[in-house]
Amino acid sequence: MTLRITINLYFIYLFLYGIPVYCQPNDIKIANEYFNQGDYEKAIPVYKKVFDDKQLGPLVYFYYSESLIRTGDYETAEKVIKKTMKRNEQNPSFSIDLGVLYKKWGKLSDTKEIFEEVINRIENNLNYARMAGSSFTRHDEIDYAIRCYETYRKNSRDINIFSAELIQSFRRKGDLERLITELVQLVKSDPTLLDYSKNQLQNDLRDEKNFEKLESMLYSGMQSDPEALVYPELLMWSFIQRRNFEDALIQAKALDRRFGNTGNRVMELGFICLENADFNLAIKSFEYVVNLGRDNRNYIQARGYLITARESALKTGTLLDETNIKSILSDYKMLIDELGENFSTAPFIRAMALHCAFYMNKLDTAVIILNKIIQMYGIHRNLYSQCKLDLGDIYILMGEYWEATLLYSQVEKANKGEPVGEDAKFRNARLAFYKGEFDWAQAQLEVLKEATTREIANDALSLNLLIRDNLALDTIEKPLLQYAHAELLYFQNSFDNALVSLDSILHAFPYHSLTDEIYFLKSKIFLKKRQPGPATEELEKILLQYPLDILGDDACFTLGEIFEQFLNDKEKAKHYYYEVLTKYPASSYKVEARKRYRKLRGDGA
């Protein structure tokens, strides 16, 4: 504990016990300046004079005794502390100060005797125990602080008293096992403190070994006390922290059965899996809830998000085939036929429209569906704006850029300062980039660097850098114009034309600064075309020619994904995930790469 904190605690004590800390004489202020400068020899005479005054003495006790100790005058310090002890017989802090002095003096047996006497005097005195524990903690005597709290707990038979203090003490000692035991006991006594316990554990579980320790203790607890809910609750939470969603689902189902098959926990886990792109586990989660039956209150959401999860899996390419594309559309139609068109099903109607537009090229159908939602009574304002943005995207697919700009601008104007408004502004800037209006696009992107949503801010920064860097290096805009047009063609799903445009840039402008961007865009196109082999070739060019540039970690991680999900080559996938961890330690993919590497290695999550 720092000197400043020690002083602050001492003055809190003075305040609590009514000592007048105002109007210090001027000589005390001067002595304190000497103390702060480390000139203890000059400070000591002043402190000695003031200390003999019963009213002002407590003001200088800490400074005086500390000055004596720091100058090695242990005998005088002993007298000062003992005199203060007589003035404050009910406060154990000064006895502990004396024990600490003896420890510095080498009188360890005296130290132990004093500390043990403090512990023995606790009995059922709550204030005495609190002051003693606080003083031991202040002197970094954590074991004795723990004994204070546990002694009072035992004598009072209150198993939760001093929980917060014990948790902090175990944390300072690095005693994870006792910390976990304390938190589990706390939740057993009061289940409403489950979230508090999770927050406390979040501060301490910083590596895999600590999580493994927690899970081992929880499994043991489940065996010894199978009725206690705290064990499976914390176990599920631990699995989620490690992104081990498969084991988390097992616990979620077990808990759900104990709570009458409401499906709540499994639904929550399904959403977490969706957010973390673990679509297969999301599908299993929502399927479980759907199978609970139509009378379950989560049924509608589970039906809709089950389709959403399947569609999200489709976007990764793992399910990308015509049969699944048509099957998902059929699922949407069945859902809407069963539940009707209303504000509760509107999010899934919107998803069906996007599916029609981006996976089936049914653009006119998608426009009709989205306009129907926009005119629907009772839909959420944010969903209304999202549907307008979707319409703008579809108008880009149709080549109607003015209509797209108009819709984006309407949403931005109606939602200034909100994420959906910033999203609209970014889409307008991106469209300007597609059209080669680089100056206007940059002006919008500069503003969006301060966006409230990190994803939008990052996307804006990346696009702005792409424009700035390539315009600054070139006397002509043609390569960037061609690249922007290729990005537009990619957005419009005109993949073959996009490839022709990109190859023409490589041919006309070899070794251009856009080359790594071109390789990366080509890899994305090949993946959309379900051609993982050529996609890997483009990404490997980046690692060979531009390993340290901005797309190096993107290329490395994407290669891992392709070999894992498309080519079923676990060894190569493991290799590239390991490369992310070792060659790109600051990469945003680091956490996910580690998870996947360990899973492929057989470690679990």
Coordinates of C-alpha atoms in Angstrom, one line a residue:
M1 CA 0.0 0.0 0.0
T2 CA 1.4 3.5 -0.9
L3 CA 2.2 6.1 1.6
R4 CA -0.5 8.4 0.3
I5 CA -3.2 5.7 0.9
T6 CA -1.8 5.0 4.3
I7 CA -2.0 8.7 5.3
N8 CA -5.6 8.9 3.8
L9 CA -6.7 5.9 5.9
Y10 CA -5.2 7.5 9.0
F11 CA -7.1 10.7 8.5
I12 CA -10.3 8.8 7.9
Y13 CA -9.7 7.3 11.3
L14 CA -9.2 10.7 12.8
F15 CA -12.4 11.9 11.3
L16 CA -14.4 9.0 12.6
Y17 CA -13.1 9.5 16.1
G18 CA -13.8 13.2 16.2
I19 CA -10.3 14.6 16.2
P20 CA -10.2 18.2 14.9
V21 CA -8.1 18.0 11.8
Y22 CA -8.7 21.7 10.8
C23 CA -6.6 24.7 11.8
Q24 CA -3.3 22.9 12.0
P25 CA -0.6 25.2 13.5
N26 CA 1.8 26.5 11.0
D27 CA 4.8 24.6 12.5
I28 CA 3.0 21.3 11.8
K29 CA 2.6 22.3 8.2
I30 CA 6.3 23.1 8.0
A31 CA 7.1 19.7 9.6
N32 CA 4.8 17.9 7.1
E33 CA 6.7 19.6 4.3
Y34 CA 10.0 18.3 5.7
F35 CA 8.4 14.8 5.9
N36 CA 7.2 14.9 2.3
Q37 CA 10.7 15.9 1.2
G38 CA 12.2 13.0 3.2
D39 CA 14.0 15.4 5.7
Y40 CA 12.8 13.4 8.7
E41 CA 15.5 14.8 11.1
K42 CA 14.1 18.3 10.8
A43 CA 10.5 17.1 11.1
I44 CA 11.0 15.0 14.3
P45 CA 11.5 17.9 16.8
V46 CA 8.3 19.6 15.7
Y47 CA 6.3 16.4 15.8
K48 CA 7.7 15.6 19.3
K49 CA 6.5 19.0 20.6
V50 CA 3.0 18.6 19.2
F51 CA 2.6 14.9 20.1
D52 CA 2.5 15.6 23.8
D53 CA -0.7 17.7 23.3
K54 CA -3.6 15.2 23.8
Q55 CA -5.8 17.2 21.4
L56 CA -3.2 17.7 18.6
G57 CA -1.1 14.7 19.2
P58 CA -3.2 12.3 17.0
L59 CA -2.7 14.7 14.1
V60 CA 1.0 14.0 14.0
Y61 CA 1.1 10.4 15.3
F62 CA 1.6 8.8 11.9
Y63 CA 4.1 11.3 10.7
Y64 CA 6.0 11.3 13.9
S65 CA 6.2 7.5 14.4
E66 CA 7.0 7.0 10.7
S67 CA 9.8 9.6 10.8
L68 CA 11.4 7.9 13.8
I69 CA 11.2 4.5 12.1
R70 CA 12.7 5.8 8.9
T71 CA 15.6 7.3 10.8
G72 CA 16.1 4.0 12.7
D73 CA 15.1 5.4 16.1
Y74 CA 13.1 2.3 17.0
E75 CA 13.2 2.9 20.8
T76 CA 11.6 6.3 20.6
A77 CA 9.1 5.0 18.0
E78 CA 8.2 2.2 20.5
K79 CA 7.5 4.8 23.2
V80 CA 5.3 6.9 20.9
I81 CA 3.3 3.9 19.8
K82 CA 2.8 2.6 23.3
K83 CA 1.7 6.0 24.5
T84 CA -0.8 6.2 21.7
M85 CA -2.0 2.7 22.6
K86 CA -2.9 3.8 26.1
R87 CA -4.8 6.8 24.7
N88 CA -6.8 4.4 22.4
E89 CA -7.2 1.1 24.2
Q90 CA -10.2 -0.1 22.1
N91 CA -8.4 0.5 18.8
P92 CA -6.2 -2.4 17.8
S93 CA -4.5 -0.4 15.0
F94 CA -1.8 0.9 17.3
S95 CA -1.1 -2.5 18.8
I96 CA -0.6 -3.7 15.2
D97 CA 1.7 -0.7 14.5
L98 CA 3.8 -1.8 17.5
G99 CA 4.0 -5.4 16.1
V100 CA 5.0 -4.1 12.7
L101 CA 7.7 -2.0 14.4
Y102 CA 9.1 -5.0 16.2
K103 CA 9.1 -6.9 12.9
K104 CA 11.3 -4.2 11.4
W105 CA 13.4 -4.3 14.6
G106 CA 14.0 -8.0 14.3
K107 CA 11.9 -8.8 17.4
L108 CA 9.8 -11.4 15.6
S109 CA 8.6 -13.3 18.7
D110 CA 7.3 -10.0 20.1
T111 CA 5.5 -9.3 16.8
K112 CA 3.8 -12.7 16.8
E113 CA 2.8 -12.3 20.4
I114 CA 1.1 -8.9 19.7
F115 CA -0.6 -10.1 16.6
E116 CA -1.9 -13.2 18.3
E117 CA -3.2 -11.1 21.2
V118 CA -5.1 -8.9 18.7
I119 CA -6.7 -12.0 17.2
N120 CA -7.7 -13.4 20.6
R121 CA -9.4 -10.1 21.6
I122 CA -11.8 -10.1 18.6
E123 CA -14.4 -12.4 20.1
N124 CA -17.8 -10.9 19.0
N125 CA -16.6 -7.3 18.7
L126 CA -17.5 -6.4 15.1
N127 CA -15.9 -2.9 15.1
Y128 CA -12.7 -4.3 16.7
A129 CA -12.5 -7.0 14.1
R130 CA -13.1 -4.5 11.3
M131 CA -10.4 -2.1 12.5
A132 CA -7.9 -4.9 13.1
G133 CA -8.5 -6.4 9.7
S134 CA -8.2 -3.0 8.0
S135 CA -4.9 -2.3 9.9
F136 CA -3.4 -5.6 9.1
T137 CA -4.3 -5.1 5.4
R138 CA -2.7 -1.6 5.5
H139 CA 0.5 -3.1 6.7
D140 CA 0.3 -5.9 4.1
E141 CA -0.2 -8.6 6.8
I142 CA -2.8 -10.3 4.7
D143 CA -2.7 -13.6 6.5
Y144 CA -3.5 -11.9 9.8
A145 CA -6.2 -9.8 8.2
I146 CA -7.8 -13.0 6.9
R147 CA -7.6 -14.6 10.4
C148 CA -9.3 -11.5 11.9
Y149 CA -12.3 -11.8 9.5
E150 CA -12.6 -15.6 9.8
T151 CA -12.3 -15.5 13.6
Y152 CA -15.2 -13.0 13.9
R153 CA -17.2 -15.0 11.3
K154 CA -16.7 -18.2 13.4
N155 CA -17.6 -16.5 16.7
S156 CA -20.6 -14.7 15.3
R157 CA -21.8 -17.7 13.2
D158 CA -22.5 -15.3 10.3
I159 CA -21.0 -17.2 7.3
N160 CA -21.2 -14.1 5.0
I161 CA -19.8 -11.4 7.3
F162 CA -16.7 -9.8 5.8
S163 CA -17.1 -11.5 2.5
A164 CA -16.0 -8.5 0.5
E165 CA -12.9 -8.1 2.7
L166 CA -12.0 -11.7 2.4
I167 CA -12.4 -11.7 -1.3
Q168 CA -10.0 -8.7 -1.6
S169 CA -7.6 -10.4 0.8
F170 CA -7.6 -13.7 -1.2
R171 CA -7.1 -11.7 -4.3
R172 CA -4.0 -9.9 -2.9
K173 CA -2.6 -13.3 -1.8
G174 CA -3.3 -14.8 -5.2
D175 CA -5.2 -17.5 -3.5
L176 CA -7.6 -18.4 -6.3
E177 CA -9.0 -21.5 -4.6
R178 CA -10.1 -19.7 -1.5
L179 CA -11.4 -16.8 -3.5
I180 CA -13.6 -19.1 -5.6
T181 CA -14.8 -21.0 -2.4
E182 CA -15.8 -17.7 -0.8
L183 CA -17.7 -16.5 -3.9
V184 CA -19.5 -19.9 -4.2
Q185 CA -20.5 -19.8 -0.6
L186 CA -21.8 -16.2 -1.0
V187 CA -24.1 -17.2 -3.9
K188 CA -25.3 -20.3 -2.1
S189 CA -26.5 -18.0 0.7
D190 CA -27.9 -15.4 -1.6
P191 CA -28.5 -16.4 -5.3
T192 CA -29.1 -12.8 -6.3
L193 CA -25.3 -12.3 -5.9
L194 CA -24.6 -14.6 -8.9
D195 CA -23.8 -11.6 -11.2
Y196 CA -21.6 -10.0 -8.5
S197 CA -19.6 -13.3 -8.2
K198 CA -19.2 -13.4 -12.0
N199 CA -17.9 -9.8 -12.0
Q200 CA -15.5 -10.6 -9.2
L201 CA -14.2 -13.7 -11.0
Q202 CA -13.8 -11.7 -14.2
N203 CA -11.0 -9.8 -12.5
D204 CA -9.0 -12.9 -11.6
L205 CA -9.5 -15.5 -14.4
R206 CA -7.0 -14.1 -16.9
D207 CA -5.5 -17.3 -18.3
E208 CA -6.5 -20.9 -19.2
K209 CA -5.0 -22.4 -16.1
N210 CA -7.2 -20.3 -13.8
F211 CA -10.3 -21.2 -15.8
E212 CA -9.4 -24.9 -15.6
K213 CA -8.9 -24.5 -11.8
L214 CA -12.4 -22.9 -11.5
E215 CA -14.1 -25.6 -13.6
S216 CA -12.4 -28.4 -11.7
M217 CA -13.6 -26.9 -8.4
L218 CA -17.1 -26.5 -9.8
Y219 CA -17.3 -30.1 -11.0
S220 CA -16.2 -31.2 -7.6
G221 CA -18.8 -29.0 -6.0
M222 CA -21.6 -30.4 -8.3
Q223 CA -20.7 -33.9 -7.1
S224 CA -20.7 -33.1 -3.4
D225 CA -23.8 -30.8 -3.5
P226 CA -25.8 -31.7 -6.7
E227 CA -28.7 -29.5 -5.6
A228 CA -26.7 -26.2 -5.5
L229 CA -27.4 -24.2 -8.6
V230 CA -24.3 -22.0 -8.2
Y231 CA -22.1 -24.8 -9.6
P232 CA -23.7 -25.3 -13.0
E233 CA -24.5 -21.6 -13.3
L234 CA -20.8 -20.6 -12.9
L235 CA -19.7 -23.6 -15.0
M236 CA -21.9 -22.4 -17.9
W237 CA -20.5 -18.9 -17.4
S238 CA -16.9 -20.1 -17.4
F239 CA -17.5 -22.1 -20.6
I240 CA -18.9 -19.0 -22.3
Q241 CA -15.9 -16.9 -21.2
R242 CA -13.6 -19.4 -22.9
R243 CA -16.0 -19.5 -25.9
N244 CA -16.5 -23.2 -25.2
F245 CA -20.1 -23.1 -26.4
E246 CA -20.5 -26.8 -26.8
D247 CA -20.1 -27.5 -23.1
A248 CA -22.0 -24.3 -22.2
L249 CA -25.0 -25.7 -24.2
I250 CA -24.9 -28.9 -22.1
Q251 CA -25.0 -26.9 -18.9
A252 CA -27.7 -24.6 -20.3
K253 CA -30.0 -27.5 -21.2
A254 CA -29.4 -29.1 -17.8
L255 CA -30.3 -25.9 -16.0
D256 CA -33.3 -25.4 -18.3
R257 CA -34.7 -28.8 -17.4
R258 CA -34.4 -27.9 -13.7
F259 CA -36.3 -24.7 -14.2
G260 CA -39.3 -26.2 -16.1
N261 CA -38.1 -26.0 -19.7
T262 CA -38.5 -22.3 -20.2
G263 CA -35.7 -22.2 -22.7
N264 CA -34.5 -18.8 -21.4
R265 CA -30.8 -19.8 -20.8
V266 CA -30.6 -21.7 -24.0
M267 CA -32.0 -18.8 -26.0
E268 CA -29.4 -16.4 -24.4
L269 CA -26.7 -18.8 -25.3
G270 CA -28.0 -19.0 -28.8
F271 CA -27.7 -15.2 -29.1
I272 CA -24.1 -15.3 -27.7
C273 CA -23.2 -18.0 -30.3
L274 CA -24.6 -15.9 -33.1
E275 CA -22.6 -12.9 -31.9
N276 CA -19.5 -15.0 -31.8
A277 CA -20.1 -16.6 -35.2
D278 CA -20.5 -20.1 -33.8
F279 CA -23.5 -20.7 -36.0
N280 CA -23.6 -24.5 -35.6
L281 CA -24.0 -24.2 -31.8
A282 CA -26.5 -21.3 -32.3
I283 CA -28.6 -23.6 -34.6
K284 CA -28.5 -26.4 -31.9
S285 CA -29.5 -23.9 -29.2
F286 CA -32.5 -22.5 -31.1
E287 CA -33.5 -26.0 -32.3
Y288 CA -33.7 -27.1 -28.6
V289 CA -36.1 -24.2 -27.8
V290 CA -38.3 -24.8 -30.9
N291 CA -38.6 -28.4 -29.8
L292 CA -40.0 -27.3 -26.5
G293 CA -43.3 -26.6 -28.4
R294 CA -45.4 -23.8 -29.6
D295 CA -46.7 -23.0 -26.1
N296 CA -43.3 -22.0 -25.0
R297 CA -43.0 -18.2 -24.8
N298 CA -39.7 -18.3 -26.7
Y299 CA -41.1 -20.3 -29.5
I300 CA -41.5 -17.4 -32.0
Q301 CA -38.1 -15.9 -31.5
A302 CA -36.5 -19.4 -31.5
R303 CA -38.2 -20.2 -34.8
G304 CA -37.0 -17.0 -36.4
Y305 CA -33.5 -17.0 -35.1
L306 CA -33.0 -20.7 -36.0
I307 CA -33.5 -19.6 -39.6
T308 CA -31.2 -16.6 -39.0
A309 CA -28.5 -18.9 -37.6
R310 CA -28.8 -21.2 -40.6
E311 CA -28.5 -18.3 -43.0
S312 CA -25.5 -16.9 -41.1
A313 CA -23.8 -20.3 -41.4
L314 CA -24.6 -20.1 -45.1
K315 CA -22.7 -16.8 -45.4
T316 CA -19.5 -18.5 -44.1
G317 CA -19.8 -20.9 -47.0
T318 CA -20.2 -24.0 -44.9
L319 CA -23.7 -24.5 -46.2
L320 CA -23.6 -22.7 -49.5
D321 CA -25.6 -24.7 -52.0
E322 CA -28.8 -24.2 -53.9
T323 CA -30.8 -26.7 -51.8
N324 CA -30.0 -24.8 -48.6
I325 CA -30.7 -21.4 -50.2
K326 CA -34.2 -22.5 -51.3
S327 CA -34.8 -24.4 -48.0
I328 CA -34.1 -21.2 -46.0
L329 CA -36.5 -19.2 -48.1
S330 CA -39.1 -21.9 -47.5
D331 CA -38.5 -21.8 -43.8
Y332 CA -39.1 -18.0 -43.7
K333 CA -42.3 -18.4 -45.7
M334 CA -43.6 -21.2 -43.4
L335 CA -42.8 -19.1 -40.3
I336 CA -44.6 -16.0 -41.6
D337 CA -47.6 -18.1 -42.9
E338 CA -47.9 -19.6 -39.4
L339 CA -47.4 -16.5 -37.3
G340 CA -48.7 -13.8 -39.7
E341 CA -47.2 -10.4 -40.8
N342 CA -47.0 -8.2 -37.8
F343 CA -44.5 -6.2 -35.8
S344 CA -43.3 -9.3 -33.9
T345 CA -42.4 -11.1 -37.1
A346 CA -41.2 -8.0 -38.9
P347 CA -37.5 -8.7 -38.2
F348 CA -37.8 -12.1 -39.9
I349 CA -39.7 -10.7 -42.8
R350 CA -36.8 -8.3 -43.3
A351 CA -34.4 -11.2 -43.2
M352 CA -36.4 -13.0 -45.8
A353 CA -36.2 -9.9 -48.1
L354 CA -32.4 -9.8 -47.7
H355 CA -32.2 -13.5 -48.5
C356 CA -34.2 -13.0 -51.7
A357 CA -32.0 -10.1 -52.7
F358 CA -28.5 -11.3 -51.9
Y359 CA -28.8 -15.0 -52.4
M360 CA -31.5 -15.5 -54.9
N361 CA -31.2 -12.3 -57.0
K362 CA -34.9 -11.6 -56.5
L363 CA -34.4 -7.9 -56.3
D364 CA -38.0 -6.7 -57.1
T365 CA -39.4 -9.2 -54.6
A366 CA -37.1 -7.9 -51.9
V367 CA -38.1 -4.3 -52.6
I368 CA -41.8 -5.1 -52.3
I369 CA -41.3 -6.9 -49.0
L370 CA -39.2 -4.2 -47.5
N371 CA -41.6 -1.5 -48.5
K372 CA -44.4 -3.5 -46.9
I373 CA -42.5 -3.5 -43.6
I374 CA -41.8 0.2 -43.8
Q375 CA -45.6 0.8 -44.0
M376 CA -46.4 -1.7 -41.3
Y377 CA -48.0 -0.3 -38.1
G378 CA -46.2 -0.6 -34.8
I379 CA -42.7 -1.5 -36.0
H380 CA -39.7 -0.3 -34.0
R381 CA -38.1 2.9 -35.2
N382 CA -34.7 1.3 -35.5
L383 CA -36.1 -1.5 -37.7
Y384 CA -37.8 1.0 -39.9
S385 CA -34.5 2.7 -40.5
Q386 CA -32.7 -0.6 -41.1
C387 CA -35.2 -1.5 -43.7
K388 CA -34.6 1.8 -45.5
L389 CA -30.8 1.1 -45.4
D390 CA -31.5 -2.4 -46.9
L391 CA -33.6 -0.8 -49.7
G392 CA -30.6 1.5 -50.4
D393 CA -28.3 -1.5 -50.7
I394 CA -30.7 -3.3 -53.0
Y395 CA -31.0 -0.2 -55.2
I396 CA -27.2 -0.4 -55.6
L397 CA -27.6 -4.0 -56.7
M398 CA -30.1 -2.6 -59.3
G399 CA -27.8 0.2 -60.4
E400 CA -30.1 2.9 -59.1
Y401 CA -27.5 4.9 -57.2
W402 CA -29.5 8.1 -56.8
E403 CA -32.3 6.2 -55.0
A404 CA -29.8 4.6 -52.7
T405 CA -28.2 7.9 -51.8
L406 CA -31.6 9.4 -51.1
L407 CA -32.6 6.6 -48.7
Y408 CA -29.2 6.7 -46.9
S409 CA -29.5 10.5 -46.5
Q410 CA -33.0 10.2 -45.1
V411 CA -31.9 7.7 -42.4
E412 CA -28.9 9.8 -41.5
K413 CA -30.9 12.9 -41.1
A414 CA -33.6 11.2 -39.0
N415 CA -31.0 9.5 -36.7
K416 CA -28.2 12.0 -36.1
G417 CA -25.7 10.9 -33.5
E418 CA -27.1 7.4 -33.4
P419 CA -25.4 4.2 -34.6
V420 CA -28.0 3.6 -37.4
G421 CA -27.5 7.2 -38.6
E422 CA -23.7 6.7 -38.6
D423 CA -24.2 3.5 -40.5
A424 CA -26.2 5.4 -43.1
K425 CA -23.5 8.0 -43.4
F426 CA -20.9 5.3 -44.0
R427 CA -22.9 3.6 -46.7
N428 CA -23.3 6.9 -48.5
A429 CA -19.5 7.4 -48.2
R430 CA -18.9 3.9 -49.5
L431 CA -21.2 4.5 -52.4
A432 CA -19.3 7.7 -53.3
F433 CA -16.1 5.6 -53.2
Y434 CA -17.7 3.0 -55.6
K435 CA -18.6 5.9 -58.0
G436 CA -15.1 7.4 -57.8
E437 CA -16.1 10.5 -55.8
F438 CA -13.1 10.2 -53.5
D439 CA -13.0 13.8 -52.1
W440 CA -16.6 13.7 -51.0
A441 CA -16.2 10.2 -49.6
Q442 CA -13.1 11.2 -47.6
A443 CA -14.9 14.2 -46.1
Q444 CA -17.6 11.8 -44.7
L445 CA -15.2 9.2 -43.6
E446 CA -13.1 11.8 -41.6
V447 CA -16.2 12.5 -39.5
L448 CA -17.0 8.8 -39.0
K449 CA -13.6 8.1 -37.5
E450 CA -15.2 9.4 -34.2
A451 CA -18.3 7.2 -34.7
T452 CA -19.9 5.8 -31.5
T453 CA -19.9 2.3 -32.9
R454 CA -16.4 0.8 -33.1
E455 CA -17.1 -1.3 -36.2
I456 CA -18.3 1.7 -38.2
A457 CA -15.3 3.8 -36.9
N458 CA -12.9 1.0 -37.9
D459 CA -14.5 0.6 -41.4
A460 CA -14.4 4.3 -42.0
L461 CA -10.8 4.5 -41.0
S462 CA -9.8 1.6 -43.2
L463 CA -11.6 3.0 -46.3
N464 CA -10.2 6.5 -45.6
L465 CA -6.7 5.1 -45.4
L466 CA -7.2 3.1 -48.6
I467 CA -8.2 6.3 -50.5
R468 CA -5.6 8.6 -48.9
D469 CA -2.6 6.3 -49.3
N470 CA -3.3 5.4 -52.9
L471 CA -4.1 9.0 -54.0
A472 CA -1.0 10.3 -52.3
L473 CA 1.3 7.8 -54.1
D474 CA -0.3 8.3 -57.6
T475 CA -0.3 11.2 -60.0
I476 CA -3.3 9.6 -61.7
E477 CA -6.5 8.2 -60.2
K478 CA -7.1 5.4 -62.7
P479 CA -5.9 2.4 -60.6
L480 CA -8.0 3.5 -57.6
L481 CA -11.0 4.2 -59.9
Q482 CA -10.8 0.8 -61.4
Y483 CA -10.4 -0.8 -58.0
A484 CA -13.4 1.1 -56.6
H485 CA -15.4 -0.1 -59.6
A486 CA -14.3 -3.7 -58.9
E487 CA -15.5 -3.3 -55.3
L488 CA -18.9 -2.1 -56.7
L489 CA -19.1 -5.2 -59.0
Y490 CA -18.3 -7.4 -56.0
F491 CA -21.1 -5.8 -54.0
Q492 CA -23.4 -6.4 -56.9
N493 CA -22.5 -10.1 -57.0
S494 CA -21.0 -9.5 -60.5
F495 CA -18.0 -11.7 -59.6
D496 CA -16.6 -12.5 -63.1
N497 CA -16.6 -8.9 -64.2
A498 CA -15.0 -7.9 -60.9
L499 CA -12.2 -10.4 -61.5
V500 CA -11.6 -9.1 -65.0
S501 CA -11.4 -5.5 -63.6
L502 CA -8.9 -6.5 -60.9
D503 CA -6.7 -8.5 -63.3
S504 CA -6.6 -5.5 -65.6
I505 CA -5.2 -3.4 -62.8
L506 CA -2.5 -5.9 -62.0
H507 CA -1.6 -6.1 -65.7
A508 CA -1.5 -2.3 -66.4
F509 CA 0.0 -1.3 -63.0
P510 CA 2.3 -4.1 -61.8
Y511 CA 3.6 -3.6 -58.2
H512 CA 1.1 -0.9 -57.5
S513 CA 0.3 -0.1 -53.8
L514 CA -3.1 -1.6 -54.3
T515 CA -1.8 -5.0 -55.2
D516 CA -2.3 -6.6 -51.7
E517 CA -5.9 -5.2 -51.6
I518 CA -6.5 -6.7 -55.1
Y519 CA -5.3 -10.1 -54.0
F520 CA -7.5 -10.0 -50.9
L521 CA -10.6 -8.9 -52.9
K522 CA -10.0 -11.7 -55.4
S523 CA -9.8 -14.2 -52.5
K524 CA -13.2 -13.0 -51.3
I525 CA -14.7 -13.3 -54.8
F526 CA -13.4 -16.9 -55.2
L527 CA -14.9 -17.8 -51.8
K528 CA -18.2 -16.4 -53.0
K529 CA -17.9 -18.5 -56.1
R530 CA -17.2 -21.6 -53.9
Q531 CA -13.6 -21.9 -55.2
P532 CA -11.5 -22.2 -52.1
G533 CA -8.4 -23.3 -54.0
P534 CA -7.9 -20.1 -56.0
A535 CA -8.8 -18.1 -52.9
T536 CA -5.9 -19.6 -50.9
E537 CA -3.5 -18.8 -53.8
E538 CA -4.4 -15.1 -53.6
L539 CA -4.0 -15.0 -49.8
E540 CA -0.7 -16.8 -49.9
K541 CA 0.5 -14.1 -52.4
I542 CA -0.1 -11.6 -49.6
L543 CA 1.9 -13.5 -47.1
L544 CA 4.7 -14.0 -49.5
Q545 CA 4.9 -10.4 -50.9
Y546 CA 3.3 -8.3 -48.2
P547 CA 3.5 -10.2 -44.9
L548 CA 4.0 -7.1 -42.8
D549 CA 1.4 -4.9 -44.4
I550 CA -2.0 -4.1 -43.0
L551 CA -3.7 -7.2 -44.6
G552 CA -1.1 -9.7 -43.4
D553 CA -3.0 -11.0 -40.4
D554 CA -6.3 -10.9 -42.3
A555 CA -4.8 -13.2 -45.0
C556 CA -3.3 -15.5 -42.4
F557 CA -6.5 -15.9 -40.4
T558 CA -8.6 -16.3 -43.5
L559 CA -6.3 -19.1 -44.7
G560 CA -6.9 -20.9 -41.5
E561 CA -10.6 -20.6 -41.9
I562 CA -10.5 -21.9 -45.5
F563 CA -8.4 -24.9 -44.6
E564 CA -10.6 -25.7 -41.6
Q565 CA -14.1 -25.1 -43.0
F566 CA -13.8 -25.6 -46.8
L567 CA -10.8 -27.9 -47.4
N568 CA -11.0 -30.0 -44.2
D569 CA -7.2 -29.8 -43.8
K570 CA -6.9 -29.5 -40.0
E571 CA -3.1 -29.4 -39.9
K572 CA -2.8 -26.5 -42.4
A573 CA -5.6 -24.7 -40.5
K574 CA -3.7 -25.2 -37.3
H575 CA -0.5 -23.9 -38.9
Y576 CA -2.1 -20.6 -40.0
Y577 CA -3.9 -20.0 -36.7
Y578 CA -0.5 -20.5 -35.0
E579 CA 1.1 -18.0 -37.4
V580 CA -1.5 -15.4 -36.4
L581 CA -0.5 -15.9 -32.7
T582 CA 3.2 -15.8 -33.3
K583 CA 3.7 -13.4 -36.2
Y584 CA 0.8 -11.0 -35.5
P585 CA 0.6 -10.8 -31.7
A586 CA -1.4 -7.5 -31.9
S587 CA -3.9 -8.8 -34.3
S588 CA -7.6 -8.4 -33.6
Y589 CA -7.9 -12.1 -34.6
K590 CA -5.7 -13.2 -31.8
V591 CA -8.4 -14.4 -29.4
E592 CA -10.3 -16.4 -32.1
A593 CA -7.1 -17.8 -33.6
R594 CA -6.0 -19.1 -30.2
K595 CA -9.4 -20.7 -29.6
R596 CA -9.5 -22.4 -33.0
Y597 CA -5.8 -23.5 -32.7
R598 CA -6.4 -25.2 -29.3
K599 CA -9.6 -26.8 -30.5
L600 CA -7.8 -28.3 -33.5
R601 CA -5.0 -29.4 -31.3
G602 CA -7.5 -31.2 -29.1
D603 CA -7.3 -28.9 -26.0
G604 CA -10.9 -27.9 -26.0
A605 CA -11.8 -24.2 -26.1

